[in-house]
Amino acid sequence: MHLEVPGDGKKVLLHCCCAPCSGAVVECLVQNGIRPALFFSNSNIVPFEEYEKRRGELVRYAQQFGLEVIDDEYDHGAWLDFVLERGIPGQAGNDAKGDGNDAKGDGDTSAVMPDLIGHLEAEPERGARCLNCFKFRLMRAAQYAAAHGYDTLTTTLASSRWKSLEQVDEAGRWAFGEMPDQVGHDEREVGHEVIWWGQNWRRGGLQPRRAEIIKEQCFYNQTYCGCEFSERHDKE
């Protein structure tokens, strides 16, 4: 599939949620002469062992293309505060690591876990909680992109048929200040020099190619999105 990158497109940051969702996207970008840096910012994932497993699969795949994996700080507590609309998240920047092997945090959520009650905790997949989740992760990616000279940001979240493309694009535009703040706090502070690339990564044959790469690479293919709420829904 031929890609038309918005703006300059010389330095692309690709937010990656997992290896299965990233496989066809990374391949397509490289085939189009684009060598993105892969930004692993997924503090939604629990337990931490699961986070490490998914990160490891992405690092393994990136090494085949000689691409850098940038490992954002793991902070599940800040993620919970944000998606449940009860706090202010930290900012990405110098906390992110560049070797793909040193995420922080031990995955112990006992001190921050809410009772699983209330409208956001009980929201179904593709509900308001998921939109907040995308906002948190893409906000972190946008801040990192602005702080480190990237001109374009896109995400593999838009490759999964389980995600709402409208929510992913709304979260991306929100992260760059193009959408109003709906969660009661504003820690975005993203420079306008970075462009949000709201690409639909399911088109152009990428959806079937995604499935092929998962088999070819023998990727660990998780059965839930990553957070405790999606894991609970999966078991119900």
Tab-separated table of C-alpha atoms in Angstrom:
chain	number	residue	atom	x	y	z
A	1	MET	CA	0.000	0.000	0.000
A	2	HIS	CA	1.332	3.413	-0.988
A	3	LEU	CA	1.374	5.875	1.885
A	4	GLU	CA	1.063	9.637	1.811
A	5	VAL	CA	2.506	10.975	5.030
A	6	PRO	CA	1.118	14.336	6.170
A	7	GLY	CA	3.596	17.146	6.576
A	8	ASP	CA	7.309	16.508	6.311
A	9	GLY	CA	7.147	12.882	7.400
A	10	LYS	CA	10.917	12.596	7.754
A	11	LYS	CA	10.860	11.608	11.410
A	12	VAL	CA	7.864	9.461	12.355
A	13	LEU	CA	7.046	8.231	15.856
A	14	LEU	CA	4.827	5.155	15.808
A	15	HIS	CA	2.963	4.476	19.035
A	16	CYS	CA	2.806	0.675	19.296
A	17	CYS	CA	0.291	-1.139	21.473
A	18	CYS	CA	1.660	-4.658	20.836
A	19	ALA	CA	3.542	-6.722	18.271
A	20	PRO	CA	0.463	-8.338	16.630
A	21	CYS	CA	-1.042	-4.910	15.901
A	22	SER	CA	2.322	-3.479	14.831
A	23	GLY	CA	3.510	-6.153	12.411
A	24	ALA	CA	1.818	-5.087	9.179
A	25	VAL	CA	2.032	-1.382	10.033
A	26	VAL	CA	5.797	-1.480	10.558
A	27	GLU	CA	6.304	-3.548	7.411
A	28	CYS	CA	4.188	-1.133	5.357
A	29	LEU	CA	6.033	1.916	6.655
A	30	VAL	CA	9.441	0.403	5.919
A	31	GLN	CA	8.314	-0.634	2.427
A	32	ASN	CA	7.397	3.005	1.836
A	33	GLY	CA	10.852	4.177	2.843
A	34	ILE	CA	9.791	5.291	6.324
A	35	ARG	CA	11.806	4.091	9.292
A	36	PRO	CA	9.785	5.011	12.365
A	37	ALA	CA	10.874	4.907	15.974
A	38	LEU	CA	8.521	2.619	17.903
A	39	PHE	CA	7.118	4.144	21.091
A	40	PHE	CA	5.872	1.580	23.605
A	41	SER	CA	3.642	3.538	25.990
A	42	ASN	CA	1.073	1.163	27.441
A	43	SER	CA	0.640	1.632	31.174
A	44	ASN	CA	-2.824	0.115	30.819
A	45	ILE	CA	-1.347	-3.396	30.773
A	46	VAL	CA	-1.508	-5.564	33.891
A	47	PRO	CA	0.114	-7.493	35.386
A	48	PHE	CA	3.615	-6.146	34.782
A	49	GLU	CA	4.739	-9.578	33.590
A	50	GLU	CA	2.183	-9.266	30.787
A	51	TYR	CA	3.553	-5.827	29.958
A	52	GLU	CA	7.079	-7.216	29.713
A	53	LYS	CA	5.951	-10.095	27.516
A	54	ARG	CA	4.226	-7.783	25.032
A	55	ARG	CA	7.129	-5.345	25.028
A	56	GLY	CA	9.577	-8.181	24.428
A	57	GLU	CA	7.688	-9.368	21.366
A	58	LEU	CA	7.746	-5.855	19.903
A	59	VAL	CA	11.479	-5.512	20.554
A	60	ARG	CA	12.094	-8.878	18.867
A	61	TYR	CA	10.186	-7.779	15.760
A	62	ALA	CA	11.774	-4.316	15.631
A	63	GLN	CA	15.250	-5.841	15.675
A	64	GLN	CA	14.525	-7.543	12.354
A	65	PHE	CA	14.198	-4.096	10.760
A	66	GLY	CA	16.883	-2.405	12.830
A	67	LEU	CA	14.312	-0.066	14.356
A	68	GLU	CA	14.549	1.590	17.757
A	69	VAL	CA	12.004	0.786	20.468
A	70	ILE	CA	11.523	3.641	22.921
A	71	ASP	CA	10.194	2.373	26.222
A	72	ASP	CA	8.004	4.886	28.046
A	73	GLU	CA	7.798	4.833	31.833
A	74	TYR	CA	5.345	2.234	33.131
A	75	ASP	CA	2.914	3.885	35.552
A	76	HIS	CA	-0.320	1.970	35.925
A	77	GLY	CA	-1.413	4.134	38.854
A	78	ALA	CA	-1.267	7.317	36.765
A	79	TRP	CA	-3.130	5.555	33.978
A	80	LEU	CA	-5.888	4.480	36.388
A	81	ASP	CA	-6.215	7.998	37.757
A	82	PHE	CA	-6.599	9.366	34.252
A	83	VAL	CA	-9.029	6.861	32.761
A	84	LEU	CA	-11.216	6.906	35.878
A	85	GLU	CA	-11.045	10.719	35.870
A	86	ARG	CA	-9.624	11.080	39.354
A	87	GLY	CA	-6.191	12.640	38.925
A	88	ILE	CA	-3.579	14.252	36.717
A	89	PRO	CA	-1.076	12.115	34.801
A	90	GLY	CA	2.627	12.730	34.558
A	91	GLN	CA	4.249	13.815	31.339
A	92	ALA	CA	6.427	11.863	28.982
A	93	GLY	CA	9.840	13.268	28.222
A	94	ASN	CA	13.144	12.240	29.673
A	95	ASP	CA	11.470	9.369	31.562
A	96	ALA	CA	11.240	7.322	28.376
A	97	LYS	CA	13.997	4.836	27.660
A	98	GLY	CA	15.545	4.034	24.314
A	99	ASP	CA	16.729	0.454	24.565
A	100	GLY	CA	13.426	-1.357	24.962
A	101	ASN	CA	14.527	-3.172	28.083
A	102	ASP	CA	14.010	-1.003	31.140
A	103	ALA	CA	10.380	-0.154	31.836
A	104	LYS	CA	9.713	0.909	35.400
A	105	GLY	CA	7.133	-0.331	37.873
A	106	ASP	CA	6.387	-3.702	39.385
A	107	GLY	CA	2.763	-4.059	38.332
A	108	ASP	CA	1.488	-4.087	41.913
A	109	THR	CA	-1.843	-2.270	41.643
A	110	SER	CA	-3.099	-3.107	45.132
A	111	ALA	CA	-2.586	0.438	46.393
A	112	VAL	CA	-4.403	2.111	43.505
A	113	MET	CA	-7.022	-0.426	42.428
A	114	PRO	CA	-10.535	0.966	42.802
A	115	ASP	CA	-13.550	-1.102	43.668
A	116	LEU	CA	-14.846	-2.243	40.306
A	117	ILE	CA	-17.968	-0.144	40.538
A	118	GLY	CA	-19.123	3.100	38.973
A	119	HIS	CA	-19.906	4.125	35.448
A	120	LEU	CA	-16.354	4.134	34.058
A	121	GLU	CA	-15.298	0.862	35.641
A	122	ALA	CA	-18.433	-0.795	34.263
A	123	GLU	CA	-18.180	0.722	30.774
A	124	PRO	CA	-18.152	-1.797	27.908
A	125	GLU	CA	-15.321	-1.991	25.410
A	126	ARG	CA	-15.340	1.048	23.073
A	127	GLY	CA	-16.949	3.102	25.837
A	128	ALA	CA	-15.793	6.296	27.552
A	129	ARG	CA	-13.115	4.506	29.575
A	130	CYS	CA	-11.445	3.254	26.392
A	131	LEU	CA	-11.437	6.766	24.937
A	132	ASN	CA	-9.699	8.042	28.070
A	133	CYS	CA	-7.187	5.194	27.787
A	134	PHE	CA	-6.313	6.179	24.223
A	135	LYS	CA	-6.001	9.816	25.292
A	136	PHE	CA	-3.532	8.969	28.054
A	137	ARG	CA	-1.290	6.846	25.852
A	138	LEU	CA	-1.361	9.174	22.835
A	139	MET	CA	-0.827	12.209	25.058
A	140	ARG	CA	2.357	10.584	26.359
A	141	ALA	CA	3.431	9.794	22.797
A	142	ALA	CA	2.645	13.313	21.569
A	143	GLN	CA	4.642	14.877	24.387
A	144	TYR	CA	7.609	12.630	23.649
A	145	ALA	CA	7.394	13.394	19.925
A	146	ALA	CA	7.382	17.152	20.558
A	147	ALA	CA	10.248	16.948	23.055
A	148	HIS	CA	12.477	14.859	20.785
A	149	GLY	CA	12.078	16.444	17.365
A	150	TYR	CA	9.614	14.119	15.658
A	151	ASP	CA	7.393	15.692	13.014
A	152	THR	CA	4.659	13.032	12.765
A	153	LEU	CA	2.850	10.710	15.185
A	154	THR	CA	0.609	7.772	14.353
A	155	THR	CA	-0.536	4.654	16.233
A	156	THR	CA	-1.061	0.946	15.703
A	157	LEU	CA	-4.241	1.198	17.786
A	158	ALA	CA	-5.884	1.988	14.445
A	159	SER	CA	-4.984	-1.457	13.109
A	160	SER	CA	-7.132	-3.507	15.487
A	161	ARG	CA	-10.683	-4.409	14.540
A	162	TRP	CA	-11.483	-4.440	18.268
A	163	LYS	CA	-10.856	-0.697	18.555
A	164	SER	CA	-13.050	2.201	17.485
A	165	LEU	CA	-11.228	4.118	14.756
A	166	GLU	CA	-13.275	7.181	15.627
A	167	GLN	CA	-12.131	7.011	19.257
A	168	VAL	CA	-8.492	6.522	18.268
A	169	ASP	CA	-8.579	9.530	15.935
A	170	GLU	CA	-10.420	11.667	18.487
A	171	ALA	CA	-7.820	10.798	21.130
A	172	GLY	CA	-4.984	11.646	18.760
A	173	ARG	CA	-6.472	15.010	17.829
A	174	TRP	CA	-7.201	15.708	21.502
A	175	ALA	CA	-3.572	14.988	22.385
A	176	PHE	CA	-2.522	17.772	20.024
A	177	GLY	CA	-5.042	20.235	21.402
A	178	GLU	CA	-7.449	19.918	18.494
A	179	MET	CA	-10.206	18.532	20.718
A	180	PRO	CA	-11.572	20.035	23.960
A	181	ASP	CA	-10.452	18.538	27.260
A	182	GLN	CA	-13.242	16.339	28.600
A	183	VAL	CA	-11.547	14.916	31.670
A	184	GLY	CA	-11.083	17.978	33.852
A	185	HIS	CA	-7.327	18.487	33.513
A	186	ASP	CA	-4.931	19.599	30.822
A	187	GLU	CA	-1.350	18.336	30.917
A	188	ARG	CA	-0.885	18.076	27.177
A	189	GLU	CA	1.436	20.991	26.369
A	190	VAL	CA	2.279	19.551	22.952
A	191	GLY	CA	4.082	21.703	20.412
A	192	HIS	CA	2.229	22.408	17.179
A	193	GLU	CA	5.206	21.353	15.065
A	194	VAL	CA	4.194	17.680	15.404
A	195	ILE	CA	1.419	16.451	13.095
A	196	TRP	CA	-1.139	13.822	14.071
A	197	TRP	CA	-1.418	11.184	11.332
A	198	GLY	CA	-4.829	9.586	11.768
A	199	GLN	CA	-4.208	6.734	9.370
A	200	ASN	CA	-6.615	3.794	9.113
A	201	TRP	CA	-4.134	0.924	9.344
A	202	ARG	CA	-6.727	-1.708	8.426
A	203	ARG	CA	-6.975	-0.655	4.791
A	204	GLY	CA	-4.890	-1.602	1.794
A	205	GLY	CA	-4.681	-5.284	2.634
A	206	LEU	CA	-3.073	-4.655	6.015
A	207	GLN	CA	-5.743	-6.535	7.958
A	208	PRO	CA	-5.079	-9.923	6.287
A	209	ARG	CA	-1.349	-9.192	6.258
A	210	ARG	CA	-1.560	-8.601	10.004
A	211	ALA	CA	-2.866	-12.145	10.494
A	212	GLU	CA	-0.153	-13.573	8.241
A	213	ILE	CA	2.651	-11.866	10.146
A	214	ILE	CA	1.297	-13.083	13.480
A	215	LYS	CA	1.611	-16.655	12.180
A	216	GLU	CA	4.956	-16.105	10.464
A	217	GLN	CA	6.505	-14.557	13.563
A	218	CYS	CA	4.761	-16.866	16.040
A	219	PHE	CA	3.824	-13.789	18.045
A	220	TYR	CA	2.425	-14.105	21.512
A	221	ASN	CA	-1.168	-13.076	20.767
A	222	GLN	CA	-2.920	-11.845	23.901
A	223	THR	CA	-6.588	-12.583	24.599
A	224	TYR	CA	-7.469	-9.253	26.251
A	225	CYS	CA	-6.691	-5.591	25.603
A	226	GLY	CA	-4.394	-5.274	28.597
A	227	CYS	CA	-6.181	-3.581	31.482
A	228	GLU	CA	-7.955	-5.238	34.390
A	229	PHE	CA	-11.309	-4.078	33.052
A	230	SER	CA	-10.885	-5.699	29.632
A	231	GLU	CA	-9.613	-8.887	31.292
A	232	ARG	CA	-12.721	-8.978	33.457
A	233	HIS	CA	-15.028	-8.495	30.459
A	234	ASP	CA	-13.176	-11.237	28.587
A	235	LYS	CA	-13.877	-13.685	31.414
A	236	GLU	CA	-17.574	-12.818	31.676
